[in-house]
Coordinates of C-alpha atoms in Angstrom, one line a residue:
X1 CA 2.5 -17.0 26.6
X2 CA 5.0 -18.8 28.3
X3 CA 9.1 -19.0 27.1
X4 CA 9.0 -22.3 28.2
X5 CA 6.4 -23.8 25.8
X6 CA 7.8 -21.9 22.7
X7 CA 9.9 -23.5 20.5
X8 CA 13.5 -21.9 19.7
X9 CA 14.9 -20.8 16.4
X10 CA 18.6 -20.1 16.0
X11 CA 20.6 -17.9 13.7
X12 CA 23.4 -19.4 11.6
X13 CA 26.9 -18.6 12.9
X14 CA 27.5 -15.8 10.4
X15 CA 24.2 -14.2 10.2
X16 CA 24.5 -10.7 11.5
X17 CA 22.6 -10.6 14.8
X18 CA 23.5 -7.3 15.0
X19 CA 21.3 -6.2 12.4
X20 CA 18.4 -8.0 14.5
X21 CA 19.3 -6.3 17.5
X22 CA 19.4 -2.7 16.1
X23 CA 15.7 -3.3 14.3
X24 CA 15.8 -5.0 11.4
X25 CA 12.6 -7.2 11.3
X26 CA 13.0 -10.2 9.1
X27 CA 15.2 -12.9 9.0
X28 CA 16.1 -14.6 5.8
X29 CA 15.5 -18.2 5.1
X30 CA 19.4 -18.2 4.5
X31 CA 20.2 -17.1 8.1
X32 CA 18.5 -19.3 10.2
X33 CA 19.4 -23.0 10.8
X34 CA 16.7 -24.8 9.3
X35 CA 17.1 -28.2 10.8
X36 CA 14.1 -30.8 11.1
X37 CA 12.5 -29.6 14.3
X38 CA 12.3 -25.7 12.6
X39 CA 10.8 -27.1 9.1
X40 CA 8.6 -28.9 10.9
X41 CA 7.0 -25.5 12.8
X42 CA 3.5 -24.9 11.3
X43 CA 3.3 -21.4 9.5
X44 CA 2.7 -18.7 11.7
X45 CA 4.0 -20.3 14.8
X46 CA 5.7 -18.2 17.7
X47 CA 9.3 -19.2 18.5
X48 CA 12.2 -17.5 20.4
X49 CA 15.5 -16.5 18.3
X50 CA 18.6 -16.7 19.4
X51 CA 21.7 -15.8 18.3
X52 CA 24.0 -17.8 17.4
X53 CA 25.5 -18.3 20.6
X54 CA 22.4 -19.1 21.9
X55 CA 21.4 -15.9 23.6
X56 CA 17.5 -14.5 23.4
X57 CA 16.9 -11.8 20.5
X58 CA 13.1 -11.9 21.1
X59 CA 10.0 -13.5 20.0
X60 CA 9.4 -14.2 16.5
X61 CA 7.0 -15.6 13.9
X62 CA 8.3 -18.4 11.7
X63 CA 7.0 -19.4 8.5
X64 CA 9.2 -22.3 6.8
X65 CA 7.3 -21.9 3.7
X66 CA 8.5 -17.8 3.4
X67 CA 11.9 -16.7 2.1
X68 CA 11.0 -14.4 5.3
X69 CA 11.5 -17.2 7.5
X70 CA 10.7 -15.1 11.0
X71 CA 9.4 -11.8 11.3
X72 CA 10.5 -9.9 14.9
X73 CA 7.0 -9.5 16.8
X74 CA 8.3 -8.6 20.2
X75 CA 12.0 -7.8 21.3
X76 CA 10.8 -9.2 25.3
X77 CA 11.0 -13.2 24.2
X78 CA 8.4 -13.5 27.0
X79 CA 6.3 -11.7 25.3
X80 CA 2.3 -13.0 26.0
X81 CA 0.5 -12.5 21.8
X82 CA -2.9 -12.3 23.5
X83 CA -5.6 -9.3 23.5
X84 CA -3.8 -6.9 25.6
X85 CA -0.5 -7.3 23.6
X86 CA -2.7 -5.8 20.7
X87 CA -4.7 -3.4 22.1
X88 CA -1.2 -1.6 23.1
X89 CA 0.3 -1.6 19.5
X90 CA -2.9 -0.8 18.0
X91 CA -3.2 2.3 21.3
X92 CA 0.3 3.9 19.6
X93 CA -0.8 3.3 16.1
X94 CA -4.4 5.0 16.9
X95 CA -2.6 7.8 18.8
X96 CA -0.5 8.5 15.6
X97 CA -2.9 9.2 13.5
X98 CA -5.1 11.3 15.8
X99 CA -2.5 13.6 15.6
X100 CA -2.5 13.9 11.8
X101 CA -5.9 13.5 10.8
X102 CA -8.8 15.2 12.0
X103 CA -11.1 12.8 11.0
X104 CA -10.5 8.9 11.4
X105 CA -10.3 8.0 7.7
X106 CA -6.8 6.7 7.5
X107 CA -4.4 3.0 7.6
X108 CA -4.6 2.9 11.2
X109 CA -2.0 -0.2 11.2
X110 CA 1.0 -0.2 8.5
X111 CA 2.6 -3.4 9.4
X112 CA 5.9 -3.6 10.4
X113 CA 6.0 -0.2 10.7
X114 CA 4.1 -0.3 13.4
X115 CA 4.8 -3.4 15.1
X116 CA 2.5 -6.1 13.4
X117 CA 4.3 -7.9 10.9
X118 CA 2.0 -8.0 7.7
X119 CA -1.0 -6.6 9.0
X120 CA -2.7 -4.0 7.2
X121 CA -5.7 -2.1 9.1
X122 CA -7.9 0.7 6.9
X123 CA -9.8 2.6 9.0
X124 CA -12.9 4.3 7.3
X125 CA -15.0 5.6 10.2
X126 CA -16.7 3.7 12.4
X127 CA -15.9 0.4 9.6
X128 CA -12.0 -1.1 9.5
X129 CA -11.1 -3.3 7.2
X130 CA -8.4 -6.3 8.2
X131 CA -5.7 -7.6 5.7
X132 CA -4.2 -10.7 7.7
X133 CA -1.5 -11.2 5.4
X134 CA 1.0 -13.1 7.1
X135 CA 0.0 -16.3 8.5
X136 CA 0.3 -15.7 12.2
X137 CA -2.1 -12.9 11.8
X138 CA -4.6 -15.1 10.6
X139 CA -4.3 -17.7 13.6
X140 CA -4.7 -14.7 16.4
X141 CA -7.4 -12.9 14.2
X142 CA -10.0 -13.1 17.0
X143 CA -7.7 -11.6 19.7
X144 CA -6.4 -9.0 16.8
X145 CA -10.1 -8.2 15.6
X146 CA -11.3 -7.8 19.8
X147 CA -8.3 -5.3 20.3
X148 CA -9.2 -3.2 17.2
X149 CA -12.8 -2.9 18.4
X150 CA -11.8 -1.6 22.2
X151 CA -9.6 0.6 21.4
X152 CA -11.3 2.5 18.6
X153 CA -14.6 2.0 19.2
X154 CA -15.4 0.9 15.4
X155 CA -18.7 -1.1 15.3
X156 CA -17.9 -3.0 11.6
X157 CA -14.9 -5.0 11.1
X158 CA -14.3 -6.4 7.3
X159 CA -11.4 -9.3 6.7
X160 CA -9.8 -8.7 3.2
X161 CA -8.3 -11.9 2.8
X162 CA -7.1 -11.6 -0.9
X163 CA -3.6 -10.9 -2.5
X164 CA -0.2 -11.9 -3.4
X165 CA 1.1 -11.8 0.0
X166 CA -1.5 -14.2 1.6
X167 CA -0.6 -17.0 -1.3
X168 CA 3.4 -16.7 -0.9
X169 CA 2.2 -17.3 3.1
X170 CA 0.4 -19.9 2.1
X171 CA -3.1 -19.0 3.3
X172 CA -6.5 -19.0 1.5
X173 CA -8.5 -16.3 -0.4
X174 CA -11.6 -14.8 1.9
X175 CA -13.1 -11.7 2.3
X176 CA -15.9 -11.8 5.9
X177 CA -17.7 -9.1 7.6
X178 CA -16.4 -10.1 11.4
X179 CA -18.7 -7.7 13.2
X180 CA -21.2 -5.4 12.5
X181 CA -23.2 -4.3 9.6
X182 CA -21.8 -2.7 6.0
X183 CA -24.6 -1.2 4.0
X184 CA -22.9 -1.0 1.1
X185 CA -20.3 1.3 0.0
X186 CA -19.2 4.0 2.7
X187 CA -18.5 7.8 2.4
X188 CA -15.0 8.7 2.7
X189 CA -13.8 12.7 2.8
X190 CA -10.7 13.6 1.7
X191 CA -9.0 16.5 0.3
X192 CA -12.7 18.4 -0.4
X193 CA -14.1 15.4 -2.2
X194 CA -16.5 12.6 -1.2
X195 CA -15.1 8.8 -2.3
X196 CA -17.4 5.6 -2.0
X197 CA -15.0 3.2 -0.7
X198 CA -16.0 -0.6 -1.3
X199 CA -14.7 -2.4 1.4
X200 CA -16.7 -5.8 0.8
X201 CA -16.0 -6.1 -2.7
X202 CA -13.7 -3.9 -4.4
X203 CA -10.0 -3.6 -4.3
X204 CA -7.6 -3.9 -2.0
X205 CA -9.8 -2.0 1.9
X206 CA -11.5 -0.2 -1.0
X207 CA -9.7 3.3 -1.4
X208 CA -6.1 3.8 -1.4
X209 CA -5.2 6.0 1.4
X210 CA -1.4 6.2 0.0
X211 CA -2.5 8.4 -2.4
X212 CA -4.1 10.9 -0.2
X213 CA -1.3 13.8 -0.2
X214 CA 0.0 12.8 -4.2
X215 CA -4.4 14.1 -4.9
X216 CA -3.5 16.7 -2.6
X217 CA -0.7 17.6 -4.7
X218 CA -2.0 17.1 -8.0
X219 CA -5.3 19.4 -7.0
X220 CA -2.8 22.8 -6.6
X221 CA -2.0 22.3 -10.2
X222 CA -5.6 21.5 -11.4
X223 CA -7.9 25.1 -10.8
X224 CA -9.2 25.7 -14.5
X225 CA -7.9 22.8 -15.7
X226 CA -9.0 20.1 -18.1
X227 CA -8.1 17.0 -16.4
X228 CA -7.8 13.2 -17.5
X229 CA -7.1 10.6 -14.7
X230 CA -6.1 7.5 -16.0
X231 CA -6.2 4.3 -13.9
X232 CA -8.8 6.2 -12.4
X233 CA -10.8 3.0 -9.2
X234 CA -13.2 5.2 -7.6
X235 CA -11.5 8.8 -9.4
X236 CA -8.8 9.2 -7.2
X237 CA -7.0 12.0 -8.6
X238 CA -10.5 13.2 -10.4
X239 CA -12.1 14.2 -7.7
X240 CA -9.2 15.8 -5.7
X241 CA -8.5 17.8 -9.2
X242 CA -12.2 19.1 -9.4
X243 CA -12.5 19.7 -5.9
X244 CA -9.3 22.2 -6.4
X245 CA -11.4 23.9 -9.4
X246 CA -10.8 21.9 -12.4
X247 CA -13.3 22.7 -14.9
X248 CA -13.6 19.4 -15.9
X249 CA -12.5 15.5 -15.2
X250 CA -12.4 12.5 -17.2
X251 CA -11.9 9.3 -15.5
X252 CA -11.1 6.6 -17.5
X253 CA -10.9 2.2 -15.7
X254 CA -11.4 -0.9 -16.6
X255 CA -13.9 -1.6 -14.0
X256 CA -17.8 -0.8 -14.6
X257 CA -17.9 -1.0 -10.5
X258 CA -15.5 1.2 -10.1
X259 CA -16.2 3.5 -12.3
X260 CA -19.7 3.6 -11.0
X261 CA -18.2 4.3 -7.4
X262 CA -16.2 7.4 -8.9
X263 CA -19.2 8.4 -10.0
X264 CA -21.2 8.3 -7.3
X265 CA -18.5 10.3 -5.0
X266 CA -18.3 13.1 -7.8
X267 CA -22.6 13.3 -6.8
X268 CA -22.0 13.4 -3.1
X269 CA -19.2 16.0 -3.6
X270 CA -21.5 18.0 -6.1
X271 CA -18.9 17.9 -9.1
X272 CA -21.6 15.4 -11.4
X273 CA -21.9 18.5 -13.8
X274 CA -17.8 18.8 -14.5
X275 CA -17.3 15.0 -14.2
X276 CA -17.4 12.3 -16.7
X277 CA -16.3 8.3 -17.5
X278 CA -14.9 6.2 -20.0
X279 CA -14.5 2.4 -19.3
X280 CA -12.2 0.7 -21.5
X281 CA -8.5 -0.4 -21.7
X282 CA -6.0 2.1 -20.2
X283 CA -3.7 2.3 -23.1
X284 CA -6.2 1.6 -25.8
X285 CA -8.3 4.6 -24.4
X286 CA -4.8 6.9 -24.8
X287 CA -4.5 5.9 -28.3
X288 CA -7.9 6.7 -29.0
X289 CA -8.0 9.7 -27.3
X290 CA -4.9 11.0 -29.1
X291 CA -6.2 10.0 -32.7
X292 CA -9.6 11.9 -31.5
X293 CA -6.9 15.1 -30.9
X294 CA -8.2 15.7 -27.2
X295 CA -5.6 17.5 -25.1
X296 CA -5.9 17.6 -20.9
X297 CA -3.9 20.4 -18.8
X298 CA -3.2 17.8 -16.2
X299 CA -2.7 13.9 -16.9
X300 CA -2.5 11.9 -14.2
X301 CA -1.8 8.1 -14.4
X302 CA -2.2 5.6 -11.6
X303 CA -1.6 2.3 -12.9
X304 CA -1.5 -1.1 -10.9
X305 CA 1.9 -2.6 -9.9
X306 CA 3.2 -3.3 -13.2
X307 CA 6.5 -5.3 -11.3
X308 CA 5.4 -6.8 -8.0
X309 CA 8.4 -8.8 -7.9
X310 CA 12.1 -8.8 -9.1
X311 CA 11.2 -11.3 -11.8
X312 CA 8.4 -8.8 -13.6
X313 CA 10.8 -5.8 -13.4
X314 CA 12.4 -5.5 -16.7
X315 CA 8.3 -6.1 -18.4
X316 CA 6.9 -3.8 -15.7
X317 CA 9.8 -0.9 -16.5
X318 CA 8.7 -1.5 -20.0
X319 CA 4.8 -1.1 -19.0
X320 CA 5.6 2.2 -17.4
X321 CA 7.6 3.6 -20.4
X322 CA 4.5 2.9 -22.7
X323 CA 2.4 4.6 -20.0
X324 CA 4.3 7.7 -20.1
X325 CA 4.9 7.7 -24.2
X326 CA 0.8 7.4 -24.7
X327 CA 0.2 10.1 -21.7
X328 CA 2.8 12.5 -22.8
X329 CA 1.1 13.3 -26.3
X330 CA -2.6 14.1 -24.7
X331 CA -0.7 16.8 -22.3
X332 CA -1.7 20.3 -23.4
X333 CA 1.7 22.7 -24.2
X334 CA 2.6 23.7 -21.0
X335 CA 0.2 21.4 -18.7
X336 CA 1.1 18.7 -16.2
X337 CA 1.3 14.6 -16.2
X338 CA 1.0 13.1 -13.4
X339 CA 2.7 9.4 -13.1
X340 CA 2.7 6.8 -10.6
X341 CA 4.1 3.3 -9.6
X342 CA 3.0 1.5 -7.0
X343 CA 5.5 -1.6 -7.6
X344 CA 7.9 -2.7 -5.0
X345 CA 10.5 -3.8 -7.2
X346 CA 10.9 -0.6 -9.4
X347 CA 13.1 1.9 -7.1
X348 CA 12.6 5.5 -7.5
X349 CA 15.6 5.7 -10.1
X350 CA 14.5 2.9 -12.3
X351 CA 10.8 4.3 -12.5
X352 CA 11.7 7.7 -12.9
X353 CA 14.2 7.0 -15.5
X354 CA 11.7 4.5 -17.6
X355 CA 9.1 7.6 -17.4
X356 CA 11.3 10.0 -18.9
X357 CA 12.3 7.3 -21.5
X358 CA 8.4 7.6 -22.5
X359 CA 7.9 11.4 -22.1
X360 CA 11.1 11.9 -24.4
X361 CA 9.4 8.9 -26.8
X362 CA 6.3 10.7 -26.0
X363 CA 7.7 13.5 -28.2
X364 CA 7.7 16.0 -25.6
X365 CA 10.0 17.1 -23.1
X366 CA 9.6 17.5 -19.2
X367 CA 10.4 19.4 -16.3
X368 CA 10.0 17.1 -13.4
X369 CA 8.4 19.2 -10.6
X370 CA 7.9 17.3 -7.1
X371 CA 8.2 13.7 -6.4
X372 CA 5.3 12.2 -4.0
X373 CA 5.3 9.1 -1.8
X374 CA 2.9 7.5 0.4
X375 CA 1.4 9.9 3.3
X376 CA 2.5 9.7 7.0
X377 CA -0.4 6.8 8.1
X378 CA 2.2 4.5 6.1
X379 CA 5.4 4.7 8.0
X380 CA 8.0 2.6 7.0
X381 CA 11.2 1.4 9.3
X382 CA 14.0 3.4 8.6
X383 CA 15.6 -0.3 7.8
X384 CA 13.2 -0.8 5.2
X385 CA 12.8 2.0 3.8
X386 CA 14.4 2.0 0.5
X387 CA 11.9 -0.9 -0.4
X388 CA 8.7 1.8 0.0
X389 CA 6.2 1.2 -3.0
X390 CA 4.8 4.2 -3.9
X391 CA 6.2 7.1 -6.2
X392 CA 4.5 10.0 -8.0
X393 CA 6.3 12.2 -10.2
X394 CA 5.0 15.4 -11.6
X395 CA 5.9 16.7 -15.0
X396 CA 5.5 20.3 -16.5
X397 CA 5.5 19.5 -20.1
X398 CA 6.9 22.2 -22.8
X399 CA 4.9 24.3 -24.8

């Protein structure tokens, strides 16, 4: 792609370039000058950033729609976005992982992280699944989509087009099998278990890879255990537990499908005898459960993002308390809880304090044992890395 025919975007005279120059991937809609000509750009459209004296910073994306204005794709501004361009950061991605997982069931491509600006890639065998969620992703999807297949060799490619980030981009809803065949749901192992991972129709790629080393965790505390995993998709923290010798697991969703999908992986793994369902409201189920008197040794709770954005926190912080004040009471004397937050607004300190809130409303009181975060296929830049989503605390609960 030539300089010449890109357009140029320029930073505002007191935006800090600097921070651009040592790595920091976005520029605010605040920073940039947003005259006529740069409104005008088309989401998605590559431009060259300058400073504000007018020297090169590198080659951006710009969205005039997105409080993200540009997002850094390449620090050469003459960089060429074609086929090659993405078989090379998809090459150092693929390498990554290969050295931490001996099997290719991983996020192959964590965004930013690893040089493509809101693109998610799940990798579950010879199937990947796509999340385009920034809108020049979706314009140089064929290019993306022919790099992923030459450098790994997969023979199915999914797009999950869904989500809040592709509406604040201002792109469309679609989910399309790109190449290949999917014959329905497909076998994942991970930490001893079997999962059946819907990647045409269920949420998100279909498993949540994140989660993998919080299971991993939550499986050393579960041999002999009763164990009830709430917020359960396709049993997630279930199966992990049974396949490190729970006696038994109860997983309890909203979702029929996805319940049906746990199910199916606790067959394949050969844990159908110690593992059972209950489909119904999350925090109706807790009440229940605790007017029926049943006690777990290990409580796990994996709810959705409660506060995707700043404007949900205060409810979502609210949400987690309550999760943590019905979970707390089913915990056995001296057994675990398990409690998770996958929302990008609530920091470590604001979720861990509204869970303690709830375990102390609970009625109990709490050791806190080990907090988790997302496994190393989701690297973060060290610039961003106060914003990372996931957290799992674990709780030894008194007797």
């Amino acid at each position: 792609m030539d300089e010449t025919t890109l357009a140029t975007v320029r930073l505002r005279p007191k935006a800090d370039a600097r921070a651009i120059r040592h790595g920091f991937p976005w520029v605010y809609a605040d920073e940039l000058v947003t005259d006529r000509r740069t409104m005008a750009l088309s989401p998605g459209a590559l431009a060259v950033l300058e400073d504000g004296e007018r020297r090169p910073l590198g080659l951006v994306t710009v969205n005039p729609k997105s409080k993200i204005i540009a997002r850094m794709l390449d620090r050469d501004p003459g960089a060429r976005i074609d086929q090659d361009w993405f078989a090379a950061r998809i090459a150092r991605a693929l390498a990554l992982r290969a050295r931490l997982y001996d099997a290719p069931y991983y996020r192959l491509v964590h965004a930013e992280a690893d040089g493509l600006p809101g693109v998610i890639i799940d990798r579950f065998g010879d199937v990947a699944v796509v999340q385009p969620n920034a809108a020049w992703a979706e314009s140089l999807l064929e290019p993306l989509v022919a790099a992923l297949v030459g450098v790994t060799g997969v023979t199915a490619v999914v797009k999950n087009g869904t989500g809040r980030s592709r509406g604040l981009e201002g792109l469309a809803e679609e989910t399309a099998l790109l190449r290949g065949e999917v014959a329905g749901p497909v076998a994942v192992p991970m930490n001893g278990a079997t999962y059946m991972a819907d990647v045409l129709g269920g949420q998100k790629t279909g498993l949540f890879f994140d989660q993998r080393d919080n299971h991993r965790f939550a499986a050393r505390l579960a041999q002999g255990a009763r164990v009830l995993d709430i917020f359960s998709h396709v049993g997630g923290f279930a199966l992990a537990a049974l396949a490190g010798g729970a006696v038994s697991a109860l997983s309890v969703d909203a979702s029929t499908a996805a319940l049906e999908l746990a199910a199916r992986g606790a067959s394949a793994s050969g844990f159908s005898e110690r593992f059972s369902v209950r489909k119904g409201d999350a925090f109706a189920v807790m009440e229940t459960l605790a007017e029926e008197g049943a006690r777990f040794d290990l409580v796990i709770c994996d709810p959705p993002a409660f506060a995707p954005s700043k404007p949900a926190l205060e409810a979502g912080l609210r949400a987690y308390e309550r999760v943590a004040r019905l979970a707390a009471p089913l915990v056995a004397p001296g057994g675990y809880l398990g409690l998770c937050s996958c929302s990008h607004a609530a920091d470590l300190s604001q979720f861990r304090n509204a869970s303690a809130r709830g375990i102390g409303r609970g009625g109990r009181r709490a050791q806190l044992l080990h907090t988790g975060f997302a496994g190393p296929d989701h690297p973060m830049l060290p610039q961003l890395a106060e914003s990372g989503y996931l957290k799992a605390l674990f709780f030894r609960l008194d007797g």
